[in-house]
Amino acid sequence: MTASLTLVVVAAVLFGTGLTVMLERSLTRVLIGFLLVGNGVNLFLFAMGGAPGLAPILGTGDPAEFSDPLPQAFVLTAIVINLGITAFMLALIYRSWWLAQLGETGDLIGDEEEIVEDAEETADLYRSSEADDLAVQEVLDASDEERDRP
């Protein structure tokens, strides 16, 4: 098994840099560190696959010259898992940013304002219906007084 020294060094640098960046408190830096570590691990797996050879799926040639498909399958699986975790972390970062923009009241700020506005509108409607009832009663009383006159 031969591994390219350049790939191993680059994988080690990515892994070390990613771990250093992941130790920060910011979620964005944790995401960047996670991506660096993921790419470093993928490069390490790719380097451990050995020298390139013939495609094993063709089945022709000397089996000693075939390249090992298992590291390639690991790298493809790791890329998909990396993408899923990255999407999840981006959603967490966006939610965290959104909550930070709202302050201490959080998501309730819109609901409380809406409840107060609804209560004021309901009170205005109730007051107007009372005034309408009083006006109708005054008209009825006035009409009764006119009938009583001879």
GROMACS .gro file of C-alpha atoms in nm:
model
  150
    1MET     CA    1   0.000   0.000   0.000
    2THR     CA    2   0.138   0.335  -0.102
    3ALA     CA    3  -0.008   0.665   0.002
    4SER     CA    4   0.068   1.001  -0.145
    5LEU     CA    5   0.257   1.202   0.113
    6THR     CA    6   0.106   1.525  -0.019
    7LEU     CA    7  -0.248   1.397   0.036
    8VAL     CA    8  -0.166   1.283   0.389
    9VAL     CA    9  -0.006   1.618   0.477
   10VAL     CA   10  -0.299   1.815   0.332
   11ALA     CA   11  -0.545   1.590   0.519
   12ALA     CA   12  -0.354   1.642   0.845
   13VAL     CA   13  -0.348   2.020   0.796
   14LEU     CA   14  -0.721   2.029   0.719
   15PHE     CA   15  -0.797   1.809   1.019
   16GLY     CA   16  -0.583   2.017   1.258
   17THR     CA   17  -0.714   2.348   1.129
   18GLY     CA   18  -1.071   2.223   1.148
   19LEU     CA   19  -1.031   2.108   1.507
   20THR     CA   20  -0.877   2.442   1.604
   21VAL     CA   21  -1.160   2.638   1.441
   22MET     CA   22  -1.426   2.412   1.596
   23LEU     CA   23  -1.314   2.513   1.946
   24GLU     CA   24  -1.456   2.866   1.895
   25ARG     CA   25  -1.794   2.960   2.044
   26SER     CA   26  -1.944   3.088   1.721
   27LEU     CA   27  -2.168   2.838   1.543
   28THR     CA   28  -2.048   2.960   1.205
   29ARG     CA   29  -1.688   2.881   1.297
   30VAL     CA   30  -1.795   2.542   1.428
   31LEU     CA   31  -1.958   2.476   1.091
   32ILE     CA   32  -1.644   2.584   0.904
   33GLY     CA   33  -1.433   2.364   1.130
   34PHE     CA   34  -1.668   2.071   1.076
   35LEU     CA   35  -1.638   2.114   0.699
   36LEU     CA   36  -1.257   2.127   0.721
   37VAL     CA   37  -1.243   1.813   0.936
   38GLY     CA   38  -1.486   1.634   0.704
   39ASN     CA   39  -1.277   1.717   0.398
   40GLY     CA   40  -0.960   1.616   0.583
   41VAL     CA   41  -1.109   1.279   0.671
   42ASN     CA   42  -1.225   1.231   0.312
   43LEU     CA   43  -0.875   1.305   0.183
   44PHE     CA   44  -0.728   1.064   0.439
   45LEU     CA   45  -0.968   0.789   0.332
   46PHE     CA   46  -0.888   0.858  -0.032
   47ALA     CA   47  -0.514   0.845   0.037
   48MET     CA   48  -0.552   0.514   0.220
   49GLY     CA   49  -0.718   0.366  -0.087
   50GLY     CA   50  -0.379   0.309  -0.240
   51ALA     CA   51  -0.244   0.367  -0.586
   52PRO     CA   52  -0.491   0.402  -0.869
   53GLY     CA   53  -0.552   0.088  -1.066
   54LEU     CA   54  -0.795  -0.076  -1.299
   55ALA     CA   55  -1.166  -0.050  -1.241
   56PRO     CA   56  -1.281  -0.366  -1.058
   57ILE     CA   57  -1.625  -0.354  -1.210
   58LEU     CA   58  -1.491  -0.444  -1.555
   59GLY     CA   59  -1.344  -0.773  -1.431
   60THR     CA   60  -1.074  -0.801  -1.695
   61GLY     CA   61  -0.706  -0.799  -1.614
   62ASP     CA   62  -0.494  -0.902  -1.322
   63PRO     CA   63  -0.683  -0.874  -0.986
   64ALA     CA   64  -0.368  -0.734  -0.825
   65GLU     CA   65  -0.398  -0.427  -1.050
   66PHE     CA   66  -0.758  -0.349  -0.942
   67SER     CA   67  -0.814  -0.047  -0.724
   68ASP     CA   68  -0.998  -0.099  -0.397
   69PRO     CA   69  -1.359   0.034  -0.430
   70LEU     CA   70  -1.424   0.036  -0.056
   71PRO     CA   71  -1.245   0.369   0.023
   72GLN     CA   72  -1.428   0.533  -0.266
   73ALA     CA   73  -1.761   0.410  -0.126
   74PHE     CA   74  -1.661   0.543   0.218
   75VAL     CA   75  -1.574   0.884   0.073
   76LEU     CA   76  -1.902   0.907  -0.119
   77THR     CA   77  -2.098   0.812   0.193
   78ALA     CA   78  -1.902   1.063   0.401
   79ILE     CA   79  -1.975   1.339   0.147
   80VAL     CA   80  -2.349   1.272   0.169
   81ILE     CA   81  -2.343   1.264   0.550
   82ASN     CA   82  -2.135   1.584   0.553
   83LEU     CA   83  -2.392   1.756   0.332
   84GLY     CA   84  -2.681   1.654   0.560
   85ILE     CA   85  -2.506   1.768   0.877
   86THR     CA   86  -2.404   2.094   0.709
   87ALA     CA   87  -2.766   2.166   0.613
   88PHE     CA   88  -2.877   2.092   0.971
   89MET     CA   89  -2.609   2.319   1.118
   90LEU     CA   90  -2.702   2.598   0.876
   91ALA     CA   91  -3.063   2.569   0.996
   92LEU     CA   92  -2.944   2.588   1.359
   93ILE     CA   93  -2.729   2.891   1.281
   94TYR     CA   94  -3.018   3.067   1.107
   95ARG     CA   95  -3.256   2.991   1.397
   96SER     CA   96  -2.999   3.112   1.649
   97TRP     CA   97  -2.947   3.434   1.452
   98TRP     CA   98  -3.323   3.485   1.424
   99LEU     CA   99  -3.375   3.444   1.798
  100ALA     CA  100  -3.084   3.679   1.868
  101GLN     CA  101  -3.247   3.947   1.652
  102LEU     CA  102  -3.573   3.926   1.849
  103GLY     CA  103  -3.406   3.990   2.184
  104GLU     CA  104  -3.531   3.862   2.520
  105THR     CA  105  -3.894   3.836   2.415
  106GLY     CA  106  -3.814   3.574   2.150
  107ASP     CA  107  -4.095   3.457   1.925
  108LEU     CA  108  -4.370   3.597   2.149
  109ILE     CA  109  -4.325   3.960   2.043
  110GLY     CA  110  -4.560   3.933   1.745
  111ASP     CA  111  -4.827   3.743   1.935
  112GLU     CA  112  -4.846   3.986   2.229
  113GLU     CA  113  -4.878   4.289   2.004
  114GLU     CA  114  -5.146   4.116   1.802
  115ILE     CA  115  -5.344   4.024   2.116
  116VAL     CA  116  -5.332   4.387   2.239
  117GLU     CA  117  -5.450   4.516   1.899
  118ASP     CA  118  -5.735   4.264   1.891
  119ALA     CA  119  -5.843   4.362   2.243
  120GLU     CA  120  -5.847   4.734   2.152
  121GLU     CA  121  -6.051   4.667   1.835
  122THR     CA  122  -6.298   4.455   2.030
  123ALA     CA  123  -6.334   4.727   2.296
  124ASP     CA  124  -6.401   4.989   2.024
  125LEU     CA  125  -6.666   4.766   1.864
  126TYR     CA  126  -6.831   4.705   2.202
  127ARG     CA  127  -6.836   5.079   2.275
  128SER     CA  128  -6.989   5.160   1.936
  129SER     CA  129  -7.265   4.902   1.982
  130GLU     CA  130  -7.350   5.049   2.323
  131ALA     CA  131  -7.368   5.396   2.169
  132ASP     CA  132  -7.591   5.260   1.892
  133ASP     CA  133  -7.823   5.097   2.145
  134LEU     CA  134  -7.848   5.423   2.340
  135ALA     CA  135  -7.922   5.621   2.025
  136VAL     CA  136  -8.195   5.376   1.919
  137GLN     CA  137  -8.348   5.389   2.268
  138GLU     CA  138  -8.349   5.771   2.260
  139VAL     CA  139  -8.526   5.767   1.923
  140LEU     CA  140  -8.783   5.519   2.055
  141ASP     CA  141  -8.840   5.725   2.369
  142ALA     CA  142  -8.880   6.039   2.162
  143SER     CA  143  -9.129   5.870   1.933
  144ASP     CA  144  -9.329   5.747   2.233
  145GLU     CA  145  -9.345   6.102   2.371
  146GLU     CA  146  -9.478   6.233   2.040
  147ARG     CA  147  -9.757   5.970   2.039
  148ASP     CA  148  -9.858   6.059   2.393
  149ARG     CA  149  -9.923   6.421   2.292
  150PRO     CA  150 -10.277   6.486   2.189
   0.00000   0.00000   0.00000
